[in-house]
Coordinates of C-alpha atoms in Angstrom, one line a residue:
M1 CA 78.3 82.3 98.7
G2 CA 79.3 85.8 99.5
G3 CA 77.4 87.7 96.8
A4 CA 78.5 89.8 93.9
C5 CA 80.6 92.2 96.0
S6 CA 82.6 89.5 97.7
R7 CA 85.7 87.9 96.4
K8 CA 87.7 84.8 97.3
R9 CA 91.2 85.5 98.5
G10 CA 94.1 83.5 99.5
E11 CA 93.8 80.9 96.7
V12 CA 97.5 80.7 95.9
N13 CA 98.5 78.6 93.0
E14 CA 102.2 78.1 93.7
E15 CA 102.9 78.2 90.0
S16 CA 101.8 81.9 90.1
V17 CA 104.0 83.1 92.9
Q18 CA 105.5 86.3 91.5
R19 CA 109.0 87.5 91.7
G20 CA 109.7 91.0 93.1
A21 CA 111.8 92.9 95.5
A22 CA 109.0 94.1 97.7
A23 CA 107.0 90.9 97.8
K24 CA 107.9 87.5 96.4
Y25 CA 104.9 85.9 97.9
F26 CA 101.2 86.5 98.1
K27 CA 99.8 87.0 101.5
T28 CA 99.2 83.3 102.1
G29 CA 102.8 82.4 101.1
S30 CA 104.6 80.0 103.4
S31 CA 107.3 82.3 104.4
K32 CA 108.4 86.0 104.8
W33 CA 111.9 87.3 105.3
L34 CA 112.4 90.7 107.0
N35 CA 115.6 92.6 106.6
T36 CA 116.6 94.9 109.4
S37 CA 119.3 97.4 108.9
F38 CA 120.8 100.7 110.0
R39 CA 118.4 103.6 109.6
L40 CA 118.8 107.2 110.7
G41 CA 115.8 108.4 112.7
A42 CA 114.6 105.0 113.8
K43 CA 111.9 104.7 116.4
N44 CA 112.1 102.9 119.7
S45 CA 109.6 100.4 121.0
Q46 CA 107.2 103.2 122.0
G47 CA 107.3 104.6 118.5
I48 CA 109.2 107.7 119.6
D49 CA 112.1 109.0 117.5
K50 CA 115.4 108.1 119.2
C51 CA 118.5 110.2 118.9
P52 CA 120.9 108.8 116.4
S53 CA 124.4 107.7 117.6
L54 CA 127.6 109.4 116.5
I55 CA 128.4 106.5 114.2
E56 CA 125.0 106.7 112.6
L57 CA 125.4 110.4 112.0
C58 CA 128.9 109.9 110.5
V59 CA 127.7 107.1 108.2
H60 CA 124.7 109.2 107.1
K61 CA 127.0 112.1 106.3
I62 CA 129.4 110.0 104.3
C63 CA 126.6 108.4 102.3
K64 CA 125.1 111.8 101.6
D65 CA 128.3 113.1 100.2
I66 CA 129.6 109.9 98.8
D67 CA 130.9 111.4 95.5
K68 CA 133.0 114.0 97.4
F69 CA 134.3 111.4 99.8
I70 CA 135.4 109.1 97.0
E71 CA 137.0 112.0 95.0
K72 CA 139.1 112.9 98.0
Y73 CA 140.0 109.5 99.6
R74 CA 139.1 107.0 96.9
T75 CA 138.8 104.1 99.3
F76 CA 137.2 103.0 102.6
S77 CA 140.1 100.6 103.4
M78 CA 141.5 102.9 106.0
L79 CA 138.3 102.7 108.0
P80 CA 137.5 99.9 110.5
R81 CA 135.7 97.0 108.8
D82 CA 132.5 97.5 110.8
I83 CA 132.2 101.1 109.7
S84 CA 132.8 100.2 106.0
Q85 CA 130.1 97.5 106.4
L86 CA 127.6 100.1 107.7
I87 CA 128.4 102.5 104.9
F88 CA 128.0 99.7 102.3
I89 CA 124.6 98.7 103.8
E90 CA 123.3 102.3 103.8
L91 CA 124.4 102.9 100.2
V92 CA 122.6 99.7 99.1
N93 CA 119.4 100.6 101.1
S94 CA 119.4 104.1 99.6
H95 CA 120.1 102.8 96.1
C96 CA 123.2 105.0 95.9
L97 CA 125.7 102.2 95.2
N98 CA 127.1 102.0 91.7
E99 CA 130.2 100.7 90.1
T100 CA 132.2 103.8 91.0
S101 CA 131.3 103.8 94.7
L102 CA 131.6 100.0 94.8
E103 CA 135.3 100.4 93.8
A104 CA 135.9 102.3 97.1
F105 CA 135.2 99.0 99.0
R106 CA 137.9 97.0 97.3
D107 CA 140.0 95.1 100.0
C108 CA 137.8 96.4 102.8
A109 CA 137.4 93.0 104.4
L110 CA 133.6 93.2 104.3
E111 CA 131.7 90.2 105.6
D112 CA 128.3 90.6 104.0
I113 CA 127.6 91.6 100.3
L114 CA 123.8 91.6 100.1
L115 CA 122.7 92.9 96.8
G116 CA 119.6 90.9 96.2
E117 CA 117.4 92.5 93.5
Y118 CA 119.8 95.5 93.3
P119 CA 119.7 97.0 89.8
G120 CA 122.7 96.7 87.5
V121 CA 124.7 94.0 89.2
N122 CA 126.7 91.9 86.8
D123 CA 130.1 90.2 86.3
S124 CA 131.9 93.5 86.4
W125 CA 131.0 93.9 90.1
M126 CA 132.5 90.5 91.0
D127 CA 136.2 91.6 91.2
V128 CA 135.6 94.0 94.0
I129 CA 133.2 91.6 95.7
A130 CA 135.8 88.9 95.6
S131 CA 138.5 91.2 96.9
Q132 CA 137.1 90.8 100.4
V133 CA 138.6 87.2 100.2
L134 CA 138.8 85.4 103.5
S135 CA 136.5 88.0 105.3
L136 CA 133.6 87.4 103.0
L137 CA 130.9 85.2 104.7
A138 CA 127.6 86.0 102.9
V139 CA 126.8 87.0 99.3
D140 CA 123.3 87.6 97.9
L141 CA 123.2 88.4 94.2
S142 CA 119.6 87.4 93.5
G143 CA 118.0 88.8 90.4
S144 CA 121.3 89.9 89.0
D145 CA 122.9 89.3 85.5
I146 CA 125.8 87.4 87.0
T147 CA 127.1 84.5 84.8
D148 CA 129.1 81.4 85.4
C149 CA 132.2 83.3 84.6
G150 CA 131.4 85.8 87.4
L151 CA 131.2 83.0 90.0
L152 CA 134.7 82.1 89.1
H153 CA 135.9 85.3 90.9
L154 CA 134.8 83.9 94.2
E155 CA 137.1 80.8 94.2
D156 CA 139.4 82.3 96.8
C157 CA 136.6 83.3 99.2
I158 CA 136.9 80.0 101.0
N159 CA 135.2 81.1 104.2
L160 CA 131.9 81.8 102.5
Q161 CA 128.9 80.5 104.6
N162 CA 125.9 81.8 102.8
L163 CA 125.3 82.1 99.0
T164 CA 122.1 83.2 97.4
F165 CA 121.5 83.3 93.6
N166 CA 117.8 83.3 93.3
Y167 CA 116.4 84.3 89.9
C168 CA 119.8 84.4 88.3
D169 CA 118.9 83.3 84.7
H170 CA 122.5 83.1 83.5
L171 CA 123.9 80.6 85.9
S172 CA 124.2 76.9 84.9
D173 CA 125.9 73.7 85.9
L174 CA 129.2 75.2 85.0
G175 CA 128.7 77.9 87.7
L176 CA 128.0 75.2 90.3
E177 CA 131.5 73.7 89.7
H178 CA 133.0 77.0 90.9
I179 CA 131.3 76.7 94.3
S180 CA 132.1 73.0 94.9
G181 CA 135.2 74.0 97.0
F182 CA 133.3 76.0 99.6
S183 CA 133.5 73.4 102.3
N184 CA 132.4 76.0 105.0
L185 CA 129.1 76.7 103.1
T186 CA 126.0 76.3 105.3
S187 CA 123.3 77.9 103.2
L188 CA 122.8 77.8 99.4
S189 CA 119.9 79.1 97.3
F190 CA 119.2 78.9 93.6
K191 CA 115.5 79.6 93.3
K192 CA 113.9 79.5 89.9
N193 CA 116.8 78.3 87.8
N194 CA 116.0 76.4 84.6
A195 CA 119.6 75.7 83.7
I196 CA 120.7 73.7 86.7
T197 CA 120.4 69.9 86.1
A198 CA 120.9 66.7 88.0
Q199 CA 124.4 66.4 86.6
G200 CA 125.4 69.8 87.9
M201 CA 124.1 69.0 91.4
S202 CA 127.0 66.7 91.8
A203 CA 128.9 69.8 93.0
F204 CA 126.7 69.8 96.2
A205 CA 128.2 66.5 97.3
H206 CA 131.4 68.4 98.1
L207 CA 129.6 70.8 100.6
P208 CA 129.7 68.6 103.8
N209 CA 128.6 71.4 106.1
L210 CA 125.5 72.4 104.2
L211 CA 122.5 73.0 106.5
R212 CA 120.1 74.7 104.1
L213 CA 119.5 74.1 100.4
D214 CA 116.8 75.9 98.4
L215 CA 116.1 74.8 94.8
E216 CA 112.5 76.1 94.6
R217 CA 111.2 76.2 91.0
C218 CA 114.3 74.5 89.5
S219 CA 112.7 72.6 86.6
K220 CA 115.5 70.2 85.6
I221 CA 116.7 68.7 88.8
H222 CA 115.0 65.3 88.6
G223 CA 117.5 62.6 89.7
G224 CA 119.8 65.2 91.2
L225 CA 118.9 64.7 94.9
V226 CA 121.0 61.5 94.9
H227 CA 124.0 63.8 95.3
L228 CA 122.6 65.0 98.7
S229 CA 122.7 61.5 100.3
G230 CA 126.1 62.2 101.9
L231 CA 125.1 65.6 103.3
T232 CA 124.3 64.3 106.7
K233 CA 124.2 67.7 108.3
L234 CA 121.4 69.0 106.0
E235 CA 118.5 70.4 108.0
S236 CA 116.4 72.2 105.4
L237 CA 115.6 71.3 101.8
N238 CA 113.2 73.3 99.6
V239 CA 112.1 71.9 96.3
R240 CA 108.7 73.6 96.2
C241 CA 107.1 73.9 92.7
C242 CA 109.7 71.5 91.2
N243 CA 107.2 69.6 89.1
C244 CA 110.0 67.3 87.9
I245 CA 110.5 65.8 91.4
T246 CA 109.0 62.2 91.7
D247 CA 108.9 59.4 94.1
T248 CA 112.4 58.1 93.2
D249 CA 113.9 61.5 94.2
M250 CA 112.7 60.9 97.8
K251 CA 114.8 57.7 98.3
P252 CA 118.1 59.5 98.7
L253 CA 116.6 61.6 101.4
S254 CA 115.8 58.6 103.6
G255 CA 119.2 58.7 105.3
L256 CA 119.3 62.4 106.1
S257 CA 118.5 61.9 109.7
N258 CA 119.1 65.6 110.7
L259 CA 116.5 66.9 108.2
K260 CA 114.1 69.2 110.0
E261 CA 112.3 71.0 107.1
L262 CA 111.2 69.4 103.8
Q263 CA 109.2 71.3 101.2
I264 CA 108.0 69.2 98.2
S265 CA 104.8 71.1 97.4
C266 CA 103.5 71.0 93.8
S267 CA 105.7 68.1 93.0
K268 CA 104.8 64.6 91.5
V269 CA 105.6 62.8 94.8
T270 CA 102.9 60.3 95.7
D271 CA 102.2 58.1 98.8
Q272 CA 104.9 55.8 97.6
G273 CA 107.5 58.6 97.7
V274 CA 106.4 59.7 101.2
A275 CA 107.1 56.2 102.5
Y276 CA 110.8 57.0 102.1
L277 CA 110.5 59.6 104.8
K278 CA 109.5 57.2 107.6
G279 CA 113.0 57.4 109.3
L280 CA 113.3 61.2 109.4
S281 CA 112.6 61.3 113.1
N282 CA 113.8 65.0 113.4
L283 CA 111.4 66.3 110.8
V284 CA 109.6 69.3 112.1
L285 CA 108.1 70.8 108.9
L286 CA 106.6 68.9 106.0
N287 CA 105.0 70.8 103.1
M288 CA 103.2 68.7 100.5
E289 CA 100.7 71.2 99.3
G290 CA 99.4 70.5 95.8
S291 CA 101.1 67.1 95.5
P292 CA 99.2 63.9 94.4
V293 CA 99.2 62.3 97.9
T294 CA 96.2 60.8 99.6
A295 CA 95.4 60.2 103.3
A296 CA 97.3 57.0 103.0
C297 CA 100.6 59.0 103.3
L298 CA 99.6 59.7 106.9
G299 CA 100.5 56.1 107.7
S300 CA 104.1 56.8 106.6
I301 CA 104.5 60.0 108.6
S302 CA 102.4 59.1 111.7
G303 CA 105.6 58.0 113.5
L304 CA 107.3 61.4 113.0
V305 CA 106.8 62.5 116.5
A306 CA 108.7 65.8 116.1
L307 CA 106.4 67.0 113.3
S308 CA 104.8 70.3 114.2
Y309 CA 104.0 71.8 110.8
L310 CA 102.1 69.7 108.2
N311 CA 100.7 71.2 105.0
L312 CA 98.4 68.9 103.0
S313 CA 96.4 71.7 101.3
R314 CA 95.1 71.0 97.7
C315 CA 96.1 67.3 97.9
N316 CA 93.7 64.3 97.4
I317 CA 92.9 63.9 101.0
S318 CA 89.5 62.3 101.9
D319 CA 88.1 60.9 105.1
D320 CA 89.3 57.4 104.5
G321 CA 92.7 57.0 106.2
C322 CA 92.6 60.3 108.1
E323 CA 92.5 58.4 111.4
K324 CA 96.3 58.2 111.3
I325 CA 96.5 61.9 111.8
S326 CA 95.5 61.5 115.4
G327 CA 99.0 60.2 116.2
L328 CA 100.7 63.5 115.3
V329 CA 100.1 64.8 118.8
N330 CA 102.9 67.5 118.5
L331 CA 101.4 69.2 115.5
K332 CA 101.1 73.0 115.9
V333 CA 100.2 73.9 112.4
L334 CA 97.9 71.8 110.2
N335 CA 96.6 72.8 106.8
L336 CA 93.9 70.5 105.2
G337 CA 92.4 73.2 103.1
F338 CA 90.8 72.5 99.7
N339 CA 90.5 68.8 100.3
N340 CA 87.5 66.4 100.1
I341 CA 87.1 65.9 103.8
T342 CA 84.0 66.1 105.9
D343 CA 83.0 66.4 109.5
A344 CA 83.9 62.7 109.9
C345 CA 87.6 63.6 109.4
L346 CA 87.5 66.2 112.2
V347 CA 86.9 63.6 114.8
N348 CA 90.6 62.7 114.5
L349 CA 91.6 66.2 115.5
K350 CA 90.2 66.1 119.0
G351 CA 93.4 64.9 120.5
L352 CA 95.7 67.3 118.8
T353 CA 95.7 69.7 121.7
N354 CA 98.9 71.4 120.7
L355 CA 97.4 72.8 117.6
E356 CA 97.8 76.6 117.2
S357 CA 96.8 76.9 113.6
L358 CA 94.2 74.9 111.6
N359 CA 93.2 75.5 108.0
L360 CA 90.0 73.9 106.7
D361 CA 89.4 76.3 103.8
S362 CA 86.9 75.0 101.3
C363 CA 86.4 71.6 102.9
R364 CA 83.0 69.9 103.0
I365 CA 82.5 70.5 106.7
G366 CA 79.7 72.0 108.7
D367 CA 78.4 72.7 112.2
E368 CA 78.6 69.1 113.4
G369 CA 82.3 69.0 112.9
M370 CA 82.9 72.0 115.0
T371 CA 82.2 70.0 118.2
N372 CA 85.6 68.4 117.6
L373 CA 87.4 71.7 117.8
A374 CA 86.0 72.7 121.2
G375 CA 89.0 71.2 123.1
L376 CA 91.7 72.8 121.0
V377 CA 92.3 75.6 123.6
R378 CA 95.7 76.6 122.2
L379 CA 94.3 77.4 118.8
K380 CA 95.3 80.9 117.7
C381 CA 94.4 80.7 114.0
L382 CA 91.3 79.1 112.5
E383 CA 90.5 79.2 108.7
L384 CA 86.9 78.1 107.9
S385 CA 86.4 80.1 104.6
D386 CA 84.0 78.7 102.1
T387 CA 82.6 75.9 104.3
E388 CA 79.1 75.1 105.5
V389 CA 79.8 76.3 109.0
G390 CA 76.9 78.4 110.4
N391 CA 75.5 80.0 113.5
V392 CA 75.1 76.6 115.4
G393 CA 78.7 75.7 114.9
L394 CA 80.0 78.9 116.4
R395 CA 78.6 77.9 119.8
H396 CA 81.5 75.5 120.2
F397 CA 84.0 78.3 120.0
S398 CA 83.4 79.7 123.5
G399 CA 86.4 77.9 125.0
L400 CA 88.8 79.0 122.2
R401 CA 90.0 82.0 124.3
S402 CA 93.5 81.9 122.7
L403 CA 92.0 82.5 119.2
E404 CA 93.7 85.5 117.5
S405 CA 92.7 85.0 113.8
L406 CA 89.3 83.7 112.5
N407 CA 88.2 83.6 108.9
L408 CA 84.4 83.0 108.4
S409 CA 84.2 84.4 104.9
F410 CA 81.9 82.7 102.5
T411 CA 80.3 80.6 105.3
I412 CA 76.6 80.6 106.2
V413 CA 77.2 82.5 109.4
S414 CA 74.7 85.4 109.8
D415 CA 74.1 88.2 112.2
G416 CA 72.5 85.9 114.8
G417 CA 75.6 83.8 115.2
L418 CA 78.2 86.6 115.7
R419 CA 77.1 87.2 119.3
K420 CA 78.8 83.8 120.1
L421 CA 82.1 85.4 119.3
C422 CA 81.8 88.2 121.9
G423 CA 83.9 86.3 124.5
L424 CA 86.9 85.8 122.1
T425 CA 88.6 88.9 123.3
S426 CA 92.0 87.8 122.1
L427 CA 90.9 88.1 118.5
K428 CA 93.1 90.4 116.4
S429 CA 92.0 89.4 112.9
L430 CA 88.4 88.7 111.8
N431 CA 87.2 88.0 108.3
L432 CA 83.4 88.2 107.8
D433 CA 83.3 88.6 104.0
S434 CA 79.7 87.6 103.4
R435 CA 76.5 89.3 102.2
Q436 CA 74.6 87.8 105.2
I437 CA 76.4 90.1 107.7
T438 CA 74.8 93.5 108.3
D439 CA 75.0 96.4 110.7
I440 CA 73.2 94.4 113.3
G441 CA 75.9 91.7 113.3
L442 CA 78.7 94.2 113.5
A443 CA 77.0 95.8 116.5
T444 CA 77.3 92.6 118.5
L445 CA 81.1 92.5 118.1
T446 CA 82.0 95.8 119.9
S447 CA 83.6 93.9 122.8
L448 CA 86.4 92.7 120.5
T449 CA 88.5 95.8 121.1
S450 CA 91.8 94.0 120.4
L451 CA 91.0 93.7 116.7
T452 CA 93.7 95.0 114.4
H453 CA 92.4 93.5 111.1
L454 CA 88.7 93.5 110.2
D455 CA 87.5 92.3 106.8
L456 CA 83.9 93.3 106.0
F457 CA 84.4 93.3 102.3
G458 CA 81.1 92.0 101.0
C459 CA 79.0 92.7 104.2
R460 CA 76.0 94.9 103.9
I461 CA 77.4 97.6 106.1
T462 CA 75.8 101.1 105.9
D463 CA 76.7 104.5 107.4
F464 CA 74.8 103.5 110.5
G465 CA 77.0 100.4 111.0
T466 CA 80.2 102.4 110.8
T467 CA 79.3 104.0 114.1
C468 CA 80.3 100.7 115.7
L469 CA 83.8 101.1 114.4
R470 CA 84.7 103.6 117.1
Y471 CA 85.2 100.6 119.4
F472 CA 88.0 99.2 117.3
K473 CA 90.7 101.8 118.0
N474 CA 93.5 99.4 117.3
L475 CA 92.5 98.6 113.8
Q476 CA 95.4 98.6 111.3
S477 CA 93.5 97.1 108.4
L478 CA 89.8 97.6 107.5
E479 CA 87.8 96.6 104.4
V480 CA 84.2 97.8 104.0
C481 CA 83.2 97.2 100.3
G482 CA 79.6 96.2 100.3
G483 CA 78.4 99.3 98.5
G484 CA 76.4 100.7 101.4
L485 CA 78.6 103.6 102.4
T486 CA 78.3 107.3 101.7
D487 CA 80.6 110.2 102.7
A488 CA 78.7 110.3 106.1
G489 CA 80.0 106.7 106.9
V490 CA 83.6 107.6 106.1
K491 CA 83.3 110.4 108.7
N492 CA 83.0 107.6 111.3
I493 CA 86.2 105.9 110.0
K494 CA 88.5 108.9 110.0
D495 CA 89.1 108.6 113.8
L496 CA 90.7 105.1 113.5
T497 CA 94.2 106.7 113.6
S498 CA 96.1 103.4 113.7
L499 CA 94.8 102.4 110.2
I500 CA 97.6 101.4 107.8
H501 CA 95.4 99.7 105.1
L502 CA 92.0 100.9 104.2
N503 CA 89.8 99.5 101.4
L504 CA 86.5 101.2 100.6
S505 CA 86.1 100.1 97.0
Q506 CA 82.7 99.3 95.5
N507 CA 81.0 102.0 97.5
T508 CA 79.7 103.9 94.4
N509 CA 78.3 106.9 96.4
L510 CA 81.6 108.0 97.8
T511 CA 82.7 111.5 96.6
D512 CA 85.7 113.8 96.9
K513 CA 84.3 114.7 100.4
S514 CA 85.4 111.2 101.6
M515 CA 89.0 112.0 100.5
E516 CA 88.9 115.2 102.5
M517 CA 87.7 113.4 105.6
I518 CA 90.2 110.6 105.3
S519 CA 93.1 113.1 105.6
D520 CA 91.0 115.6 107.6
S521 CA 92.9 118.2 105.7
K522 CA 92.2 121.9 105.3
A523 CA 93.0 121.9 101.6
G524 CA 92.2 124.8 99.4
S525 CA 89.5 124.8 96.7
G526 CA 92.0 125.0 93.8
S527 CA 92.9 122.0 91.7
G528 CA 96.7 122.6 91.7
Y529 CA 99.3 120.9 93.9
V530 CA 101.1 123.9 95.2
G531 CA 100.6 124.9 98.9
T532 CA 100.4 123.2 102.2
N533 CA 97.6 121.2 103.8
D534 CA 97.2 121.2 107.6
P535 CA 96.3 117.6 108.6
D536 CA 94.5 117.0 111.9
P537 CA 97.1 115.2 114.1
E538 CA 94.3 112.6 114.8
S539 CA 93.7 111.9 111.1
L540 CA 94.7 108.8 109.1
T541 CA 98.2 109.9 108.4
N542 CA 99.6 106.4 109.0
L543 CA 97.8 105.1 105.9
A544 CA 100.2 103.1 103.6
S545 CA 97.5 101.6 101.4
L546 CA 94.2 103.2 100.2
N547 CA 91.6 101.8 97.8
I548 CA 88.5 103.7 96.9
S549 CA 87.9 102.2 93.4
N550 CA 84.4 102.2 91.8
S551 CA 83.5 105.5 93.4
R552 CA 82.8 109.1 92.4
I553 CA 86.2 110.3 93.3
T554 CA 87.6 112.9 90.8
N555 CA 90.9 114.7 90.1
S556 CA 89.7 117.5 92.4
G557 CA 89.6 115.1 95.3
L558 CA 93.3 114.2 95.0
R559 CA 94.4 117.4 96.6
Y560 CA 93.0 116.4 99.9
I561 CA 95.3 113.4 100.4
K562 CA 98.5 115.3 100.2
P563 CA 99.0 115.1 104.0
L564 CA 99.1 111.2 103.8
K565 CA 102.9 111.2 103.4
N566 CA 103.2 107.5 104.3
L567 CA 100.9 106.4 101.4
R568 CA 102.7 103.8 99.3
S569 CA 99.7 102.4 97.4
L570 CA 96.7 104.2 96.0
T571 CA 94.0 102.5 93.9
L572 CA 91.2 104.5 92.3
E573 CA 90.1 102.2 89.4
S574 CA 86.8 103.1 87.6
C575 CA 86.8 106.6 89.1
G576 CA 87.0 110.1 87.6
V577 CA 90.7 110.2 88.1
T578 CA 93.3 110.4 85.4
A579 CA 96.8 108.9 85.3
N580 CA 98.3 112.3 84.6
E581 CA 96.9 113.8 87.8
M582 CA 98.0 110.8 89.8
K583 CA 101.5 111.2 88.5
K584 CA 101.5 114.9 89.4
L585 CA 100.4 114.0 92.9
Q586 CA 103.1 111.5 93.3
A587 CA 105.8 113.8 92.0
T588 CA 104.9 116.9 94.0
A589 CA 103.3 115.6 97.3
L590 CA 103.6 111.9 97.9
P591 CA 107.2 110.8 97.2
N592 CA 106.7 107.4 98.9
L593 CA 103.9 106.4 96.6
L594 CA 105.1 103.3 94.8
S595 CA 102.0 102.1 93.0
F596 CA 98.8 103.6 91.8
R597 CA 96.0 102.5 89.5
P598 CA 93.8 105.3 88.3
E599 CA 91.7 103.4 85.8

């Protein structure tokens, strides 16, 4: 399904999740963490610049002239701790912290040293970090070159509550010994460590107040979970993508009655191992994606009345045994994607009236099964990609008035069925990636004015169809990649001033004129990068991501997008654009551009 221009997205193999400071997870990843911090020139809830406080101005001035300040005063220890903390945070965020400026924070009683993915961090930094002693509550050194010897410096920081050492390749069992005395520790994370073993995990037994433990992608911890049996306060355990974890590793967890979150996806745990979880009555989240369990495991967890999140994607689930799922009446999120279930299984979902998110991606279901979803009036997110659902099935959606996200990509839905969605005015995200959708179908959706994300990737949308886009003034993300657009169609897109992400790839007739209209700039005819463009205040100046690959864009067209100062990603593959010109554009006009692909 979907045609040559379409592409299947969201198929996340957990073994391929990539490390990175900007995004450690693909867009279907289970979790996202957002850091909020001090920023000069922040905006209020109405998007209007607010006046910075006196403290903010002072911190900004100190950080701007950090070298002069250190040369004159050498230390921040004379400042109140809160001010020193703000200065530290700002130096980290602006990437101005180095070993010299770090020394100025010695004995400053900082509470948080959060240096995850910060370049250059190694054991030589640890002496200053540890000098905070009893004040130090949280340390994040993810992605650093710290070693076991470096951890030894922290031994006197006995009030530590949060430690994060994700992607630290030089830490081993020896390093774990150095943290075994932190009895106040509540959160500990060692993601993707291939040196920690079951023997080293014995150090965890001495952390009685531990609430959260993250050992995702640790490949040698089989047998080590036995050391957690005494951690009765533990609420969250993540051993995702630990392929070494088997059924026997589940037995020590059976007594952890306070456990609320358990992630064992991509492990070797079977139905037999899940049986050990029967007594975990407080379990709220259970993620078994990609594990070799069957529907028989539902018998073991059907009594977990607190369960609200269950992920069984990419398991061996079939219709036989699925009747037990009907007992999980408090489920809010259920993922059954990529399983061998049919419409017969969906009968068991009728009573799950608390469901807010349901994923049936790539299951063998069709229109008949959709009758069982009609009563799920709290449903906000429904994933039906790559199923046999068609126009007839959509008639059962009329009562799903809470629906905010709907994915119908790679289904057999056509233009005639889309009018059945007109009443779903709460929809914010709609994916229609299919060659069967045309301008006619798009025209029936103009009542969905709350849409912020619209995916028409493989749809056969032409310039005529883009006239309908004027009804979607709130769009932040738009993909129209079916090959039917010319520069005239782009003219109808340029007024969508809320757009942040725009993908117009595969439209081979787009020229430099499209680049001019996207920014609506009054660029000169020269090919240089000197001078100023005057963007229309109603142009797409909010764009952070732009993709016009496989088009007729040339180097000459690059000058038009200089006004797009918020642009962070620019993709122009298979165009007449060279890497040299892209680099010139980045250096002289678009300083926020982090990634570009010219060829």
